[in-house]
XYZ file of C-alpha atoms in Angstrom:
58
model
C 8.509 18.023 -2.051
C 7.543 14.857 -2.307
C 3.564 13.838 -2.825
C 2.195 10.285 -2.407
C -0.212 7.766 -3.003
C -2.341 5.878 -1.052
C -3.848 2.640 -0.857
C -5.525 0.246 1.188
C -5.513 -3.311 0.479
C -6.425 -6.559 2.810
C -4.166 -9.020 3.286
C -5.055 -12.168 4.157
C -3.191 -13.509 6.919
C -2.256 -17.241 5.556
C -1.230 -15.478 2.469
C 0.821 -12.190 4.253
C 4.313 -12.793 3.065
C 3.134 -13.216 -0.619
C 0.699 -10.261 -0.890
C 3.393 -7.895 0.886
C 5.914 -9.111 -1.371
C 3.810 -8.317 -4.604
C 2.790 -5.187 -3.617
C 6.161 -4.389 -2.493
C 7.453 -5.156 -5.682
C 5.230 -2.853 -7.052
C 6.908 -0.053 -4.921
C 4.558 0.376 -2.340
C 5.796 0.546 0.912
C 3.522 -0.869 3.854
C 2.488 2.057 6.457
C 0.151 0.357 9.107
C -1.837 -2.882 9.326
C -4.842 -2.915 11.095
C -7.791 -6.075 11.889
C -9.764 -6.361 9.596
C -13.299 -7.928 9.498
C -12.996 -11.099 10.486
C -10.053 -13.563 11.711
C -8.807 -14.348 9.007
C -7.527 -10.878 7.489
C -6.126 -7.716 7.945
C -6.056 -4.690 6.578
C -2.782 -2.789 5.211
C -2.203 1.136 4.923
C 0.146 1.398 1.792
C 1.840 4.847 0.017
C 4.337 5.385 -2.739
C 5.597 8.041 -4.314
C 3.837 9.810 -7.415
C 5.617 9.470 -10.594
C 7.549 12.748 -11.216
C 4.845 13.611 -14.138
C 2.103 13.681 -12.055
C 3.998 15.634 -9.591
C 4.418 18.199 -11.984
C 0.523 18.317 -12.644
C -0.734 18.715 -9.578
């Protein structure tokens, strides 16, 4: 079975494409954006898979 992690992140929205690139990149894969505080930025819902050691270990 397959365990995750999760993270939350905000993402500016002039800057969107970049900061889901980079964090794509980084192998997380964006689950659900919501608004965030103000205007200007939103808030993104991200998982990934553990690496297969720390599967192991928990």
């Amino acid at each position: 079975m397959t365990r995750w992690e999760y993270f939350t992140a905000p993402i500016l929205v002039h800057m969107s494409q970049q900061i889901l690139n980079n964090f794509g990149a980084d192998g997380w894969e964006l689950v659900q954006v919501v608004p965030g505080p103000n205007s200007e930025s939103l808030v993104g819902y991200f998982k990934r898979p553990l690496p297969q050691a720390e599967q192991e270990q928990r």
